[in-house]
């Protein structure tokens, strides 16, 4: 059994028959009372975000999670379809489980966190940085590289992000999937 001393960021625990991921945690010590451990929790199987407090040393129930490599195949009315890269089995995942679905394109490799008790997917994580092609952007003018002025650009998958004025249609750009921001141009 695990105790509150084992709490760390990213740990998935079972609380009130729901699964929560630890976003932030800390400890409150007072002069006369026992120490308390608090955590900000984000729902894995629901959309709730809560704070919870335990007495120091209380038992917690962590869930064992395994991350496996999957390949994105396609999206249809049932959800997003992925294929296990080792066994070639296919699974369908809801849009809410994917951290940045607007940046997914066919053939992308992702990591899917699987609950080892139920063998059900819990979350889909894209790589931190991905390369996408700009499908539409207003043309840039020569000499537009001096300022940090941004313009909207549509990338593969239909997402619109802000890019510098010198980025043109058809170019490859690197994007941060966590923030949705432009990082740099990529040479082919």
mmCIF file with all atom_site columns, N, CA and C in Angstrom, residues 121-176:
data_model
loop_
_atom_site.group_PDB
_atom_site.id
_atom_site.type_symbol
_atom_site.label_atom_id
_atom_site.label_alt_id
_atom_site.label_comp_id
_atom_site.label_asym_id
_atom_site.label_entity_id
_atom_site.label_seq_id
_atom_site.pdbx_PDB_ins_code
_atom_site.Cartn_x
_atom_site.Cartn_y
_atom_site.Cartn_z
_atom_site.occupancy
_atom_site.B_iso_or_equiv
_atom_site.pdbx_formal_charge
_atom_site.auth_seq_id
_atom_site.auth_comp_id
_atom_site.auth_asym_id
_atom_site.auth_atom_id
_atom_site.pdbx_PDB_model_num
ATOM 1   N N  . UNK A 1 121 ? -7.833 2.578  -22.275 1.00 0.00 ? 121 UNK A N  1
ATOM 2   C CA . UNK A 1 121 ? -7.021 3.782  -22.443 1.00 0.00 ? 121 UNK A CA 1
ATOM 3   C C  . UNK A 1 121 ? -7.503 4.892  -21.512 1.00 0.00 ? 121 UNK A C  1
ATOM 4   N N  . UNK A 1 122 ? -6.539 5.665  -20.980 1.00 0.00 ? 122 UNK A N  1
ATOM 5   C CA . UNK A 1 122 ? -6.868 6.749  -20.058 1.00 0.00 ? 122 UNK A CA 1
ATOM 6   C C  . UNK A 1 122 ? -6.541 8.117  -20.635 1.00 0.00 ? 122 UNK A C  1
ATOM 7   N N  . UNK A 1 123 ? -5.467 8.215  -21.412 1.00 0.00 ? 123 UNK A N  1
ATOM 8   C CA . UNK A 1 123 ? -5.054 9.499  -21.974 1.00 0.00 ? 123 UNK A CA 1
ATOM 9   C C  . UNK A 1 123 ? -4.162 9.267  -23.188 1.00 0.00 ? 123 UNK A C  1
ATOM 10  N N  . UNK A 1 124 ? -4.229 10.198 -24.134 1.00 0.00 ? 124 UNK A N  1
ATOM 11  C CA . UNK A 1 124 ? -3.384 10.148 -25.325 1.00 0.00 ? 124 UNK A CA 1
ATOM 12  C C  . UNK A 1 124 ? -2.481 11.369 -25.305 1.00 0.00 ? 124 UNK A C  1
ATOM 13  N N  . UNK A 1 125 ? -1.164 11.122 -25.361 1.00 0.00 ? 125 UNK A N  1
ATOM 14  C CA . UNK A 1 125 ? -0.191 12.211 -25.322 1.00 0.00 ? 125 UNK A CA 1
ATOM 15  C C  . UNK A 1 125 ? 0.551  12.304 -26.646 1.00 0.00 ? 125 UNK A C  1
ATOM 16  N N  . UNK A 1 126 ? 0.491  13.472 -27.265 1.00 0.00 ? 126 UNK A N  1
ATOM 17  C CA . UNK A 1 126 ? 1.266  13.722 -28.474 1.00 0.00 ? 126 UNK A CA 1
ATOM 18  C C  . UNK A 1 126 ? 2.701  14.058 -28.070 1.00 0.00 ? 126 UNK A C  1
ATOM 19  N N  . UNK A 1 127 ? 3.659  13.940 -28.999 1.00 0.00 ? 127 UNK A N  1
ATOM 20  C CA . UNK A 1 127 ? 5.020  14.393 -28.692 1.00 0.00 ? 127 UNK A CA 1
ATOM 21  C C  . UNK A 1 127 ? 4.995  15.889 -28.364 1.00 0.00 ? 127 UNK A C  1
ATOM 22  N N  . UNK A 1 128 ? 5.972  16.364 -27.588 1.00 0.00 ? 128 UNK A N  1
ATOM 23  C CA . UNK A 1 128 ? 6.017  17.774 -27.204 1.00 0.00 ? 128 UNK A CA 1
ATOM 24  C C  . UNK A 1 128 ? 6.096  18.703 -28.408 1.00 0.00 ? 128 UNK A C  1
ATOM 25  N N  . UNK A 1 129 ? 6.846  18.283 -29.438 1.00 0.00 ? 129 UNK A N  1
ATOM 26  C CA . UNK A 1 129 ? 7.006  19.108 -30.636 1.00 0.00 ? 129 UNK A CA 1
ATOM 27  C C  . UNK A 1 129 ? 6.706  18.259 -31.861 1.00 0.00 ? 129 UNK A C  1
ATOM 28  N N  . UNK A 1 130 ? 5.927  18.829 -32.783 1.00 0.00 ? 130 UNK A N  1
ATOM 29  C CA . UNK A 1 130 ? 5.622  18.117 -34.024 1.00 0.00 ? 130 UNK A CA 1
ATOM 30  C C  . UNK A 1 130 ? 5.856  19.047 -35.207 1.00 0.00 ? 130 UNK A C  1
ATOM 31  N N  . UNK A 1 131 ? 6.033  18.457 -36.381 1.00 0.00 ? 131 UNK A N  1
ATOM 32  C CA . UNK A 1 131 ? 6.240  19.221 -37.606 1.00 0.00 ? 131 UNK A CA 1
ATOM 33  C C  . UNK A 1 131 ? 4.991  19.074 -38.472 1.00 0.00 ? 131 UNK A C  1
ATOM 34  N N  . UNK A 1 132 ? 4.402  20.212 -38.865 1.00 0.00 ? 132 UNK A N  1
ATOM 35  C CA . UNK A 1 132 ? 3.212  20.228 -39.710 1.00 0.00 ? 132 UNK A CA 1
ATOM 36  C C  . UNK A 1 132 ? 3.434  21.169 -40.893 1.00 0.00 ? 132 UNK A C  1
ATOM 37  N N  . UNK A 1 133 ? 2.688  20.909 -41.956 1.00 0.00 ? 133 UNK A N  1
ATOM 38  C CA . UNK A 1 133 ? 2.775  21.743 -43.156 1.00 0.00 ? 133 UNK A CA 1
ATOM 39  C C  . UNK A 1 133 ? 1.712  22.836 -43.077 1.00 0.00 ? 133 UNK A C  1
ATOM 40  N N  . UNK A 1 134 ? 2.086  24.051 -43.458 1.00 0.00 ? 134 UNK A N  1
ATOM 41  C CA . UNK A 1 134 ? 1.146  25.170 -43.499 1.00 0.00 ? 134 UNK A CA 1
ATOM 42  C C  . UNK A 1 134 ? 0.288  24.996 -44.754 1.00 0.00 ? 134 UNK A C  1
ATOM 43  N N  . UNK A 1 135 ? -1.045 24.851 -44.573 1.00 0.00 ? 135 UNK A N  1
ATOM 44  C CA . UNK A 1 135 ? -1.938 24.656 -45.713 1.00 0.00 ? 135 UNK A CA 1
ATOM 45  C C  . UNK A 1 135 ? -2.516 25.969 -46.223 1.00 0.00 ? 135 UNK A C  1
ATOM 46  N N  . UNK A 1 136 ? -2.609 26.988 -45.346 1.00 0.00 ? 136 UNK A N  1
ATOM 47  C CA . UNK A 1 136 ? -3.073 28.297 -45.803 1.00 0.00 ? 136 UNK A CA 1
ATOM 48  C C  . UNK A 1 136 ? -2.460 29.386 -44.934 1.00 0.00 ? 136 UNK A C  1
ATOM 49  N N  . UNK A 1 137 ? -1.985 30.424 -45.598 1.00 0.00 ? 137 UNK A N  1
ATOM 50  C CA . UNK A 1 137 ? -1.439 31.588 -44.909 1.00 0.00 ? 137 UNK A CA 1
ATOM 51  C C  . UNK A 1 137 ? -1.395 32.735 -45.901 1.00 0.00 ? 137 UNK A C  1
ATOM 52  N N  . UNK A 1 138 ? -1.611 33.937 -45.405 1.00 0.00 ? 138 UNK A N  1
ATOM 53  C CA . UNK A 1 138 ? -1.457 35.114 -46.258 1.00 0.00 ? 138 UNK A CA 1
ATOM 54  C C  . UNK A 1 138 ? 0.011  35.202 -46.650 1.00 0.00 ? 138 UNK A C  1
ATOM 55  N N  . UNK A 1 139 ? 0.316  35.604 -47.875 1.00 0.00 ? 139 UNK A N  1
ATOM 56  C CA . UNK A 1 139 ? 1.723  35.677 -48.288 1.00 0.00 ? 139 UNK A CA 1
ATOM 57  C C  . UNK A 1 139 ? 2.492  36.729 -47.496 1.00 0.00 ? 139 UNK A C  1
ATOM 58  N N  . UNK A 1 140 ? 3.752  36.413 -47.210 1.00 0.00 ? 140 UNK A N  1
ATOM 59  C CA . UNK A 1 140 ? 4.616  37.353 -46.498 1.00 0.00 ? 140 UNK A CA 1
ATOM 60  C C  . UNK A 1 140 ? 5.310  38.281 -47.486 1.00 0.00 ? 140 UNK A C  1
ATOM 61  N N  . UNK A 1 141 ? 5.721  39.419 -46.994 1.00 0.00 ? 141 UNK A N  1
ATOM 62  C CA . UNK A 1 141 ? 6.417  40.378 -47.846 1.00 0.00 ? 141 UNK A CA 1
ATOM 63  C C  . UNK A 1 141 ? 7.910  40.298 -47.554 1.00 0.00 ? 141 UNK A C  1
ATOM 64  N N  . UNK A 1 142 ? 8.730  40.604 -48.532 1.00 0.00 ? 142 UNK A N  1
ATOM 65  C CA . UNK A 1 142 ? 10.170 40.606 -48.348 1.00 0.00 ? 142 UNK A CA 1
ATOM 66  C C  . UNK A 1 142 ? 10.530 41.679 -47.318 1.00 0.00 ? 142 UNK A C  1
ATOM 67  N N  . UNK A 1 143 ? 11.347 41.313 -46.342 1.00 0.00 ? 143 UNK A N  1
ATOM 68  C CA . UNK A 1 143 ? 11.738 42.261 -45.305 1.00 0.00 ? 143 UNK A CA 1
ATOM 69  C C  . UNK A 1 143 ? 10.865 42.189 -44.065 1.00 0.00 ? 143 UNK A C  1
ATOM 70  N N  . UNK A 1 144 ? 9.923  41.244 -44.030 1.00 0.00 ? 144 UNK A N  1
ATOM 71  C CA . UNK A 1 144 ? 9.042  41.112 -42.870 1.00 0.00 ? 144 UNK A CA 1
ATOM 72  C C  . UNK A 1 144 ? 9.671  40.317 -41.723 1.00 0.00 ? 144 UNK A C  1
ATOM 73  N N  . UNK A 1 145 ? 10.976 40.190 -41.684 1.00 0.00 ? 145 UNK A N  1
ATOM 74  C CA . UNK A 1 145 ? 11.608 39.376 -40.651 1.00 0.00 ? 145 UNK A CA 1
ATOM 75  C C  . UNK A 1 145 ? 12.119 40.211 -39.483 1.00 0.00 ? 145 UNK A C  1
ATOM 76  N N  . UNK A 1 146 ? 12.026 41.509 -39.557 1.00 0.00 ? 146 UNK A N  1
ATOM 77  C CA . UNK A 1 146 ? 12.626 42.368 -38.535 1.00 0.00 ? 146 UNK A CA 1
ATOM 78  C C  . UNK A 1 146 ? 11.797 42.431 -37.253 1.00 0.00 ? 146 UNK A C  1
ATOM 79  N N  . UNK A 1 147 ? 10.483 42.395 -37.365 1.00 0.00 ? 147 UNK A N  1
ATOM 80  C CA . UNK A 1 147 ? 9.651  42.528 -36.166 1.00 0.00 ? 147 UNK A CA 1
ATOM 81  C C  . UNK A 1 147 ? 9.061  41.181 -35.766 1.00 0.00 ? 147 UNK A C  1
ATOM 82  N N  . UNK A 1 148 ? 8.520  41.123 -34.580 1.00 0.00 ? 148 UNK A N  1
ATOM 83  C CA . UNK A 1 148 ? 7.907  39.889 -34.064 1.00 0.00 ? 148 UNK A CA 1
ATOM 84  C C  . UNK A 1 148 ? 6.391  39.934 -34.274 1.00 0.00 ? 148 UNK A C  1
ATOM 85  N N  . UNK A 1 149 ? 5.971  40.446 -35.420 1.00 0.00 ? 149 UNK A N  1
ATOM 86  C CA . UNK A 1 149 ? 4.556  40.509 -35.746 1.00 0.00 ? 149 UNK A CA 1
ATOM 87  C C  . UNK A 1 149 ? 4.087  39.130 -36.201 1.00 0.00 ? 149 UNK A C  1
ATOM 88  N N  . UNK A 1 150 ? 2.901  38.725 -35.777 1.00 0.00 ? 150 UNK A N  1
ATOM 89  C CA . UNK A 1 150 ? 2.382  37.403 -36.099 1.00 0.00 ? 150 UNK A CA 1
ATOM 90  C C  . UNK A 1 150 ? 1.136  37.504 -36.971 1.00 0.00 ? 150 UNK A C  1
ATOM 91  N N  . UNK A 1 151 ? 0.886  36.425 -37.734 1.00 0.00 ? 151 UNK A N  1
ATOM 92  C CA . UNK A 1 151 ? -0.315 36.327 -38.562 1.00 0.00 ? 151 UNK A CA 1
ATOM 93  C C  . UNK A 1 151 ? -0.887 34.922 -38.392 1.00 0.00 ? 151 UNK A C  1
ATOM 94  N N  . UNK A 1 152 ? -2.195 34.736 -38.627 1.00 0.00 ? 152 UNK A N  1
ATOM 95  C CA . UNK A 1 152 ? -2.770 33.391 -38.509 1.00 0.00 ? 152 UNK A CA 1
ATOM 96  C C  . UNK A 1 152 ? -2.386 32.518 -39.695 1.00 0.00 ? 152 UNK A C  1
ATOM 97  N N  . UNK A 1 153 ? -2.187 31.215 -39.416 1.00 0.00 ? 153 UNK A N  1
ATOM 98  C CA . UNK A 1 153 ? -1.895 30.245 -40.468 1.00 0.00 ? 153 UNK A CA 1
ATOM 99  C C  . UNK A 1 153 ? -2.620 28.947 -40.124 1.00 0.00 ? 153 UNK A C  1
ATOM 100 N N  . UNK A 1 154 ? -3.162 28.306 -41.154 1.00 0.00 ? 154 UNK A N  1
ATOM 101 C CA . UNK A 1 154 ? -3.834 27.018 -40.971 1.00 0.00 ? 154 UNK A CA 1
ATOM 102 C C  . UNK A 1 154 ? -2.842 25.921 -41.316 1.00 0.00 ? 154 UNK A C  1
ATOM 103 N N  . UNK A 1 155 ? -2.771 24.890 -40.446 1.00 0.00 ? 155 UNK A N  1
ATOM 104 C CA . UNK A 1 155 ? -1.853 23.774 -40.658 1.00 0.00 ? 155 UNK A CA 1
ATOM 105 C C  . UNK A 1 155 ? -2.643 22.499 -40.943 1.00 0.00 ? 155 UNK A C  1
ATOM 106 N N  . UNK A 1 156 ? -1.929 21.437 -41.321 1.00 0.00 ? 156 UNK A N  1
ATOM 107 C CA . UNK A 1 156 ? -2.570 20.139 -41.549 1.00 0.00 ? 156 UNK A CA 1
ATOM 108 C C  . UNK A 1 156 ? -3.427 19.792 -40.338 1.00 0.00 ? 156 UNK A C  1
ATOM 109 N N  . UNK A 1 157 ? -4.593 19.242 -40.558 1.00 0.00 ? 157 UNK A N  1
ATOM 110 C CA . UNK A 1 157 ? -5.502 18.916 -39.471 1.00 0.00 ? 157 UNK A CA 1
ATOM 111 C C  . UNK A 1 157 ? -6.501 20.020 -39.202 1.00 0.00 ? 157 UNK A C  1
ATOM 112 N N  . UNK A 1 158 ? -6.270 21.216 -39.764 1.00 0.00 ? 158 UNK A N  1
ATOM 113 C CA . UNK A 1 158 ? -7.235 22.296 -39.645 1.00 0.00 ? 158 UNK A CA 1
ATOM 114 C C  . UNK A 1 158 ? -7.008 23.273 -38.515 1.00 0.00 ? 158 UNK A C  1
ATOM 115 N N  . UNK A 1 159 ? -6.000 23.078 -37.685 1.00 0.00 ? 159 UNK A N  1
ATOM 116 C CA . UNK A 1 159 ? -5.738 23.999 -36.576 1.00 0.00 ? 159 UNK A CA 1
ATOM 117 C C  . UNK A 1 159 ? -5.180 25.312 -37.107 1.00 0.00 ? 159 UNK A C  1
ATOM 118 N N  . UNK A 1 160 ? -5.544 26.414 -36.443 1.00 0.00 ? 160 UNK A N  1
ATOM 119 C CA . UNK A 1 160 ? -5.017 27.733 -36.802 1.00 0.00 ? 160 UNK A CA 1
ATOM 120 C C  . UNK A 1 160 ? -4.095 28.198 -35.690 1.00 0.00 ? 160 UNK A C  1
ATOM 121 N N  . UNK A 1 161 ? -2.865 28.548 -36.042 1.00 0.00 ? 161 UNK A N  1
ATOM 122 C CA . UNK A 1 161 ? -1.900 29.041 -35.064 1.00 0.00 ? 161 UNK A CA 1
ATOM 123 C C  . UNK A 1 161 ? -1.315 30.354 -35.568 1.00 0.00 ? 161 UNK A C  1
ATOM 124 N N  . UNK A 1 162 ? -0.708 31.090 -34.671 1.00 0.00 ? 162 UNK A N  1
ATOM 125 C CA . UNK A 1 162 ? -0.071 32.356 -35.033 1.00 0.00 ? 162 UNK A CA 1
ATOM 126 C C  . UNK A 1 162 ? 1.395  32.090 -35.390 1.00 0.00 ? 162 UNK A C  1
ATOM 127 N N  . UNK A 1 163 ? 1.797  32.602 -36.555 1.00 0.00 ? 163 UNK A N  1
ATOM 128 C CA . UNK A 1 163 ? 3.165  32.411 -37.044 1.00 0.00 ? 163 UNK A CA 1
ATOM 129 C C  . UNK A 1 163 ? 3.757  33.759 -37.431 1.00 0.00 ? 163 UNK A C  1
ATOM 130 N N  . UNK A 1 164 ? 5.099  33.868 -37.526 1.00 0.00 ? 164 UNK A N  1
ATOM 131 C CA . UNK A 1 164 ? 5.714  35.120 -37.990 1.00 0.00 ? 164 UNK A CA 1
ATOM 132 C C  . UNK A 1 164 ? 5.323  35.420 -39.442 1.00 0.00 ? 164 UNK A C  1
ATOM 133 N N  . UNK A 1 165 ? 5.450  36.668 -39.838 1.00 0.00 ? 165 UNK A N  1
ATOM 134 C CA . UNK A 1 165 ? 5.035  37.116 -41.163 1.00 0.00 ? 165 UNK A CA 1
ATOM 135 C C  . UNK A 1 165 ? 5.787  36.430 -42.303 1.00 0.00 ? 165 UNK A C  1
ATOM 136 N N  . UNK A 1 166 ? 7.016  35.954 -42.067 1.00 0.00 ? 166 UNK A N  1
ATOM 137 C CA . UNK A 1 166 ? 7.802  35.368 -43.143 1.00 0.00 ? 166 UNK A CA 1
ATOM 138 C C  . UNK A 1 166 ? 7.429  33.917 -43.466 1.00 0.00 ? 166 UNK A C  1
ATOM 139 N N  . UNK A 1 167 ? 6.565  33.285 -42.667 1.00 0.00 ? 167 UNK A N  1
ATOM 140 C CA . UNK A 1 167 ? 6.152  31.905 -42.937 1.00 0.00 ? 167 UNK A CA 1
ATOM 141 C C  . UNK A 1 167 ? 5.091  31.917 -44.036 1.00 0.00 ? 167 UNK A C  1
ATOM 142 N N  . UNK A 1 168 ? 5.301  31.083 -45.076 1.00 0.00 ? 168 UNK A N  1
ATOM 143 C CA . UNK A 1 168 ? 4.402  31.049 -46.222 1.00 0.00 ? 168 UNK A CA 1
ATOM 144 C C  . UNK A 1 168 ? 3.706  29.699 -46.353 1.00 0.00 ? 168 UNK A C  1
ATOM 145 N N  . UNK A 1 169 ? 2.685  29.677 -47.168 1.00 0.00 ? 169 UNK A N  1
ATOM 146 C CA . UNK A 1 169 ? 1.930  28.459 -47.445 1.00 0.00 ? 169 UNK A CA 1
ATOM 147 C C  . UNK A 1 169 ? 2.842  27.403 -48.059 1.00 0.00 ? 169 UNK A C  1
ATOM 148 N N  . UNK A 1 170 ? 2.687  26.139 -47.606 1.00 0.00 ? 170 UNK A N  1
ATOM 149 C CA . UNK A 1 170 ? 3.492  25.042 -48.136 1.00 0.00 ? 170 UNK A CA 1
ATOM 150 C C  . UNK A 1 170 ? 4.752  24.753 -47.344 1.00 0.00 ? 170 UNK A C  1
ATOM 151 N N  . UNK A 1 171 ? 5.123  25.620 -46.409 1.00 0.00 ? 171 UNK A N  1
ATOM 152 C CA . UNK A 1 171 ? 6.331  25.403 -45.620 1.00 0.00 ? 171 UNK A CA 1
ATOM 153 C C  . UNK A 1 171 ? 6.032  24.499 -44.420 1.00 0.00 ? 171 UNK A C  1
ATOM 154 N N  . UNK A 1 172 ? 7.079  23.826 -43.940 1.00 0.00 ? 172 UNK A N  1
ATOM 155 C CA . UNK A 1 172 ? 6.969  22.991 -42.748 1.00 0.00 ? 172 UNK A CA 1
ATOM 156 C C  . UNK A 1 172 ? 7.376  23.813 -41.535 1.00 0.00 ? 172 UNK A C  1
ATOM 157 N N  . UNK A 1 173 ? 6.584  23.717 -40.463 1.00 0.00 ? 173 UNK A N  1
ATOM 158 C CA . UNK A 1 173 ? 6.909  24.433 -39.228 1.00 0.00 ? 173 UNK A CA 1
ATOM 159 C C  . UNK A 1 173 ? 6.833  23.479 -38.042 1.00 0.00 ? 173 UNK A C  1
ATOM 160 N N  . UNK A 1 174 ? 7.620  23.761 -37.021 1.00 0.00 ? 174 UNK A N  1
ATOM 161 C CA . UNK A 1 174 ? 7.602  22.976 -35.782 1.00 0.00 ? 174 UNK A CA 1
ATOM 162 C C  . UNK A 1 174 ? 6.689  23.699 -34.791 1.00 0.00 ? 174 UNK A C  1
ATOM 163 N N  . UNK A 1 175 ? 5.809  22.934 -34.120 1.00 0.00 ? 175 UNK A N  1
ATOM 164 C CA . UNK A 1 175 ? 4.820  23.483 -33.194 1.00 0.00 ? 175 UNK A CA 1
ATOM 165 C C  . UNK A 1 175 ? 4.954  22.798 -31.843 1.00 0.00 ? 175 UNK A C  1
ATOM 166 N N  . UNK A 1 176 ? 4.807  23.573 -30.780 1.00 0.00 ? 176 UNK A N  1
ATOM 167 C CA . UNK A 1 176 ? 4.753  23.024 -29.422 1.00 0.00 ? 176 UNK A CA 1
ATOM 168 C C  . UNK A 1 176 ? 3.317  22.566 -29.182 1.00 0.00 ? 176 UNK A C  1
#
